[in-house]
mmCIF file of C-alpha atoms in Angstrom:
data_model
loop_
_atom_site.group_PDB
_atom_site.id
_atom_site.type_symbol
_atom_site.label_atom_id
_atom_site.label_comp_id
_atom_site.label_asym_id
_atom_site.label_seq_id
_atom_site.Cartn_x
_atom_site.Cartn_y
_atom_site.Cartn_z
ATOM 1 C CA GLU A 1 0.000 0.000 0.000
ATOM 2 C CA ALA A 2 1.364 3.410 -0.948
ATOM 3 C CA GLY A 3 2.095 5.808 1.877
ATOM 4 C CA VAL A 4 1.592 9.549 1.987
ATOM 5 C CA THR A 5 3.392 11.121 -0.932
ATOM 6 C CA GLN A 6 4.483 14.724 -1.245
ATOM 7 C CA PHE A 7 5.750 16.738 -4.175
ATOM 8 C CA PRO A 8 8.147 18.411 -4.692
ATOM 9 C CA SER A 9 10.685 17.049 -2.224
ATOM 10 C CA HIS A 10 12.605 20.322 -2.381
ATOM 11 C CA SER A 11 11.755 23.705 -3.824
ATOM 12 C CA VAL A 12 13.998 26.778 -3.987
ATOM 13 C CA ILE A 13 12.291 30.052 -4.867
ATOM 14 C CA GLU A 14 12.911 33.778 -4.653
ATOM 15 C CA LYS A 15 11.107 35.953 -2.162
ATOM 16 C CA GLY A 16 7.843 37.127 -3.677
ATOM 17 C CA GLN A 17 7.359 34.087 -5.883
ATOM 18 C CA THR A 18 4.613 31.497 -5.567
ATOM 19 C CA VAL A 19 5.016 27.849 -4.670
ATOM 20 C CA THR A 20 2.461 25.061 -4.583
ATOM 21 C CA LEU A 21 3.061 21.921 -2.565
ATOM 22 C CA ARG A 22 1.061 18.778 -3.198
ATOM 23 C CA CYS A 23 0.103 15.912 -0.927
ATOM 24 C CA ASP A 24 -1.486 12.591 -1.808
ATOM 25 C CA PRO A 25 -2.770 10.892 1.361
ATOM 26 C CA ILE A 26 -3.125 7.174 1.873
ATOM 27 C CA SER A 27 -6.091 5.936 -0.135
ATOM 28 C CA GLY A 28 -9.260 5.935 1.919
ATOM 29 C CA HIS A 29 -8.001 8.322 4.582
ATOM 30 C CA ASP A 30 -10.556 11.080 5.039
ATOM 31 C CA ASN A 31 -8.342 13.081 7.393
ATOM 32 C CA LEU A 32 -5.484 15.075 5.945
ATOM 33 C CA TYR A 33 -3.182 17.351 7.922
ATOM 34 C CA TRP A 34 -0.495 19.870 7.085
ATOM 35 C CA TYR A 35 2.342 20.528 9.505
ATOM 36 C CA ARG A 36 5.468 22.649 9.199
ATOM 37 C CA ARG A 37 8.886 22.638 10.789
ATOM 38 C CA VAL A 38 11.005 25.749 10.497
ATOM 39 C CA MET A 39 14.716 25.640 11.289
ATOM 40 C CA GLY A 40 15.421 25.127 14.967
ATOM 41 C CA LYS A 41 11.764 24.932 15.918
ATOM 42 C CA GLU A 42 9.336 22.148 16.620
ATOM 43 C CA ILE A 43 6.858 20.713 14.137
ATOM 44 C CA LYS A 44 3.699 22.837 14.184
ATOM 45 C CA PHE A 45 0.150 22.152 13.085
ATOM 46 C CA LEU A 46 -1.175 24.177 10.169
ATOM 47 C CA LEU A 47 -4.569 22.753 9.263
ATOM 48 C CA HIS A 48 -6.821 19.725 9.041
ATOM 49 C CA PHE A 49 -9.149 18.560 6.287
ATOM 50 C CA VAL A 50 -11.938 16.044 6.661
ATOM 51 C CA LYS A 51 -12.579 14.991 3.108
ATOM 52 C CA GLU A 52 -12.814 18.285 1.212
ATOM 53 C CA SER A 53 -13.800 20.427 4.213
ATOM 54 C CA LYS A 54 -11.435 22.420 6.382
ATOM 55 C CA GLN A 55 -12.001 21.163 9.922
ATOM 56 C CA ASP A 56 -9.431 23.364 11.605
ATOM 57 C CA GLU A 57 -7.138 25.946 10.029
ATOM 58 C CA SER A 58 -6.108 27.666 13.234
ATOM 59 C CA GLY A 59 -2.428 27.032 12.604
ATOM 60 C CA MET A 60 -2.206 28.772 9.240
ATOM 61 C CA PRO A 61 0.301 31.620 9.674
ATOM 62 C CA ASN A 62 -1.429 34.262 7.530
ATOM 63 C CA ASN A 63 -3.456 34.788 4.377
ATOM 64 C CA ARG A 64 -0.465 34.168 2.121
ATOM 65 C CA PHE A 65 -1.116 30.463 2.706
ATOM 66 C CA LEU A 66 -3.975 28.752 0.898
ATOM 67 C CA ALA A 67 -4.803 25.074 1.298
ATOM 68 C CA GLU A 68 -7.275 23.170 -0.827
ATOM 69 C CA ARG A 69 -8.490 19.619 -1.095
ATOM 70 C CA THR A 70 -10.789 19.452 -4.050
ATOM 71 C CA GLY A 71 -12.811 16.250 -4.252
ATOM 72 C CA GLY A 72 -11.456 15.079 -0.924
ATOM 73 C CA THR A 73 -8.445 13.342 -2.422
ATOM 74 C CA TYR A 74 -5.114 15.116 -2.813
ATOM 75 C CA SER A 75 -4.377 18.473 -1.228
ATOM 76 C CA THR A 76 -2.354 21.486 -2.258
ATOM 77 C CA LEU A 77 -0.759 24.166 -0.121
ATOM 78 C CA LYS A 78 0.031 27.378 -1.947
ATOM 79 C CA VAL A 79 2.256 30.108 -0.579
ATOM 80 C CA GLN A 80 1.825 33.420 -2.366
ATOM 81 C CA PRO A 81 3.890 35.554 -2.179
ATOM 82 C CA ALA A 82 6.593 33.616 -0.351
ATOM 83 C CA GLU A 83 8.637 35.323 2.352
ATOM 84 C CA LEU A 84 11.991 34.326 3.850
ATOM 85 C CA GLU A 85 10.352 33.115 7.070
ATOM 86 C CA ASP A 86 8.291 30.595 5.122
ATOM 87 C CA SER A 87 11.385 28.428 4.643
ATOM 88 C CA GLY A 88 11.102 25.062 6.313
ATOM 89 C CA VAL A 89 9.868 21.535 5.825
ATOM 90 C CA TYR A 90 6.164 21.097 5.160
ATOM 91 C CA PHE A 91 4.770 17.741 6.210
ATOM 92 C CA CYS A 92 1.510 16.227 5.136
ATOM 93 C CA ALA A 93 -0.096 13.473 7.156
ATOM 94 C CA SER A 94 -3.232 11.391 6.931
ATOM 95 C CA SER A 95 -5.264 9.172 9.236
ATOM 96 C CA GLN A 96 -8.351 7.004 9.265
ATOM 97 C CA ASP A 97 -9.418 7.837 12.816
ATOM 98 C CA PRO A 98 -13.009 9.101 12.791
ATOM 99 C CA PRO A 99 -13.594 12.233 14.882
ATOM 100 C CA ASP A 100 -15.908 10.513 17.360
ATOM 101 C CA ARG A 101 -13.567 7.671 18.307
ATOM 102 C CA PRO A 102 -10.478 7.489 20.560
ATOM 103 C CA ILE A 103 -7.396 8.475 18.649
ATOM 104 C CA THR A 104 -4.893 5.721 17.989
ATOM 105 C CA GLY A 105 -1.881 7.896 17.296
ATOM 106 C CA GLU A 106 -1.551 6.330 13.882
ATOM 107 C CA LEU A 107 -0.956 9.476 11.938
ATOM 108 C CA PHE A 108 0.976 8.658 8.779
ATOM 109 C CA PHE A 109 3.403 11.304 7.615
ATOM 110 C CA GLY A 110 4.890 11.937 4.214
ATOM 111 C CA GLU A 111 8.588 12.617 3.778
ATOM 112 C CA GLY A 112 7.989 16.354 3.601
ATOM 113 C CA SER A 113 8.559 19.134 1.096
ATOM 114 C CA ARG A 114 11.533 21.305 1.908
ATOM 115 C CA LEU A 115 10.941 24.924 0.936
ATOM 116 C CA THR A 116 13.824 27.366 0.688
ATOM 117 C CA VAL A 117 12.971 31.016 0.076
ATOM 118 C CA LEU A 118 15.938 33.164 -0.964
ATOM 119 C CA GLU B 1 -0.976 27.069 25.866
ATOM 120 C CA ASP B 2 0.071 23.442 25.496
ATOM 121 C CA GLN B 3 3.822 22.860 25.754
ATOM 122 C CA VAL B 4 6.169 19.926 25.250
ATOM 123 C CA THR B 5 9.807 19.974 26.316
ATOM 124 C CA GLN B 6 12.145 17.138 25.451
ATOM 125 C CA SER B 7 15.494 16.386 27.013
ATOM 126 C CA PRO B 8 18.261 15.913 26.320
ATOM 127 C CA GLU B 9 18.443 17.600 22.918
ATOM 128 C CA ALA B 10 21.023 15.048 21.841
ATOM 129 C CA LEU B 11 22.210 11.762 23.313
ATOM 130 C CA ARG B 12 25.108 9.617 22.234
ATOM 131 C CA LEU B 13 25.206 5.994 23.443
ATOM 132 C CA GLN B 14 27.391 2.989 22.879
ATOM 133 C CA GLU B 15 25.683 -0.078 21.520
ATOM 134 C CA GLY B 16 24.118 -1.927 24.438
ATOM 135 C CA GLU B 17 24.155 1.096 26.766
ATOM 136 C CA SER B 18 20.588 1.588 28.015
ATOM 137 C CA SER B 19 19.176 5.048 28.688
ATOM 138 C CA SER B 20 15.992 7.139 28.815
ATOM 139 C CA LEU B 21 14.623 10.134 26.959
ATOM 140 C CA ASN B 22 12.367 12.598 28.745
ATOM 141 C CA CYS B 23 9.266 14.434 27.579
ATOM 142 C CA SER B 24 7.738 16.977 29.956
ATOM 143 C CA TYR B 25 4.378 18.354 28.999
ATOM 144 C CA THR B 26 1.799 20.928 29.979
ATOM 145 C CA VAL B 27 -1.638 20.444 28.500
ATOM 146 C CA SER B 28 -5.172 21.434 29.393
ATOM 147 C CA GLY B 29 -6.402 17.873 29.801
ATOM 148 C CA LEU B 30 -4.510 15.100 28.031
ATOM 149 C CA ARG B 31 -6.240 13.220 25.262
ATOM 150 C CA GLY B 32 -3.134 11.356 24.193
ATOM 151 C CA LEU B 33 0.664 11.479 24.273
ATOM 152 C CA PHE B 34 2.513 10.172 21.259
ATOM 153 C CA TRP B 35 6.038 9.080 20.517
ATOM 154 C CA TYR B 36 7.332 9.202 16.956
ATOM 155 C CA ARG B 37 10.654 8.293 15.429
ATOM 156 C CA GLN B 38 12.088 10.396 12.615
ATOM 157 C CA ASP B 39 14.971 9.384 10.395
ATOM 158 C CA PRO B 40 16.905 12.001 8.378
ATOM 159 C CA GLY B 41 14.945 13.163 5.324
ATOM 160 C CA LYS B 42 11.847 11.213 6.379
ATOM 161 C CA GLY B 43 8.595 12.036 8.062
ATOM 162 C CA PRO B 44 7.814 11.068 11.657
ATOM 163 C CA GLU B 45 6.931 7.396 12.142
ATOM 164 C CA PHE B 46 4.425 6.429 14.818
ATOM 165 C CA LEU B 47 5.712 4.419 17.794
ATOM 166 C CA PHE B 48 3.320 4.641 20.753
ATOM 167 C CA THR B 49 0.187 6.266 22.104
ATOM 168 C CA LEU B 50 -0.287 6.684 25.864
ATOM 169 C CA TYR B 51 -3.595 7.886 27.249
ATOM 170 C CA SER B 52 -3.374 8.024 31.035
ATOM 171 C CA ALA B 53 -0.870 8.201 33.880
ATOM 172 C CA GLY B 54 0.581 4.836 34.779
ATOM 173 C CA GLU B 55 0.240 3.436 31.290
ATOM 174 C CA GLU B 56 3.195 1.663 29.670
ATOM 175 C CA LYS B 57 3.770 0.397 26.144
ATOM 176 C CA GLU B 58 6.621 -1.690 24.731
ATOM 177 C CA LYS B 59 7.982 -2.394 21.295
ATOM 178 C CA GLU B 60 11.209 -4.315 20.822
ATOM 179 C CA ARG B 61 13.910 -2.359 22.711
ATOM 180 C CA LEU B 62 11.644 0.613 23.426
ATOM 181 C CA LYS B 63 9.348 1.158 26.383
ATOM 182 C CA ALA B 64 7.250 4.273 26.911
ATOM 183 C CA THR B 65 5.816 5.310 30.265
ATOM 184 C CA LEU B 66 3.525 8.149 31.300
ATOM 185 C CA THR B 67 2.952 10.201 34.443
ATOM 186 C CA LYS B 68 0.773 13.263 34.908
ATOM 187 C CA LYS B 69 3.613 15.575 33.959
ATOM 188 C CA GLU B 70 6.046 13.627 31.821
ATOM 189 C CA SER B 71 6.732 10.631 29.692
ATOM 190 C CA PHE B 72 9.879 8.571 29.362
ATOM 191 C CA LEU B 73 11.095 6.565 26.428
ATOM 192 C CA HIS B 74 13.396 3.873 27.757
ATOM 193 C CA ILE B 75 15.809 2.275 25.332
ATOM 194 C CA THR B 76 17.234 -1.061 26.430
ATOM 195 C CA ALA B 77 20.447 -2.360 24.873
ATOM 196 C CA PRO B 78 20.216 -0.042 21.864
ATOM 197 C CA LYS B 79 21.599 -0.901 18.463
ATOM 198 C CA PRO B 80 22.993 1.463 15.804
ATOM 199 C CA GLU B 81 19.740 1.149 13.859
ATOM 200 C CA ASP B 82 17.953 2.835 16.763
ATOM 201 C CA SER B 83 19.749 6.053 15.857
ATOM 202 C CA ALA B 84 17.100 8.659 14.966
ATOM 203 C CA THR B 85 15.318 11.721 16.300
ATOM 204 C CA TYR B 86 12.612 10.777 18.778
ATOM 205 C CA LEU B 87 9.653 13.143 18.929
ATOM 206 C CA CYS B 88 7.082 13.505 21.666
ATOM 207 C CA ALA B 89 3.699 15.114 20.999
ATOM 208 C CA VAL B 90 0.486 15.714 22.934
ATOM 209 C CA GLN B 91 -3.122 16.160 21.986
ATOM 210 C CA ALA B 92 -5.360 18.105 24.359
ATOM 211 C CA LEU B 93 -8.875 17.001 25.227
ATOM 212 C CA LYS B 94 -10.209 20.235 23.832
ATOM 213 C CA GLY B 95 -7.826 20.305 20.920
ATOM 214 C CA GLY B 96 -10.433 20.168 18.249
ATOM 215 C CA SER B 97 -9.010 18.155 15.394
ATOM 216 C CA ASN B 98 -7.997 14.590 16.238
ATOM 217 C CA TYR B 99 -4.376 15.207 15.388
ATOM 218 C CA LYS B 100 -3.817 18.847 16.187
ATOM 219 C CA LEU B 101 -0.650 17.826 17.960
ATOM 220 C CA THR B 102 1.817 19.912 19.931
ATOM 221 C CA PHE B 103 5.304 18.564 19.334
ATOM 222 C CA GLY B 104 8.538 18.873 21.244
ATOM 223 C CA LYS B 105 11.752 19.655 19.411
ATOM 224 C CA GLY B 106 12.925 16.082 19.695
ATOM 225 C CA THR B 107 15.925 14.178 21.005
ATOM 226 C CA LEU B 108 18.598 13.188 18.501
ATOM 227 C CA LEU B 109 19.816 9.745 19.512
ATOM 228 C CA THR B 110 23.064 8.365 18.125
ATOM 229 C CA VAL B 111 24.075 4.791 18.938
ATOM 230 C CA ASN B 112 27.671 3.956 18.149
ATOM 231 C CA PRO B 113 28.692 0.365 17.342
#
């Protein structure tokens, strides 16, 4: 079974440019999450989709970040325009756990997309 | 605000030398505490979930324990392949999304042969 896949693995862009990161969750997983780790900091939650709906986007830094999950399958995270502080590793994760059940901890992460803004 | 502090930041062991990693947490009601392993260039890989104080879980050379304020990841007779960054994360009862996790910065474990 394929795991969570992310593309691109590494992107280098100039400040002010636009970048779009893509995530394909594990097939059948309704829950999709975006996390980010900036240099020297801990991994931080950005947002959560249940199917195509945004369940929680409280971690999104500002309105330069736009996440979508059309059709409830893959998701994209667009940064426009990119700033230097947006550099970091963006992780996507998916899970099967339904919202009304105890969580198992089985959150499956992709390998991340490293973003470097120059 | 929920907080997770892991110590030490880095730990170097000889093969077979047992030790423990610490995760101290502050959360407004614990829904779950999670341990993940992360290898370089990879995403975090799930190890354990602990739900309440006194709970213990084991997997091969790893054993995780939980109190009301901290969790320990005990590594018994480690091998070089146990080298990785170990991440601790918590989910609050009122955290909203199932996996709106608060992570610590991790402990980088190196096991020398």
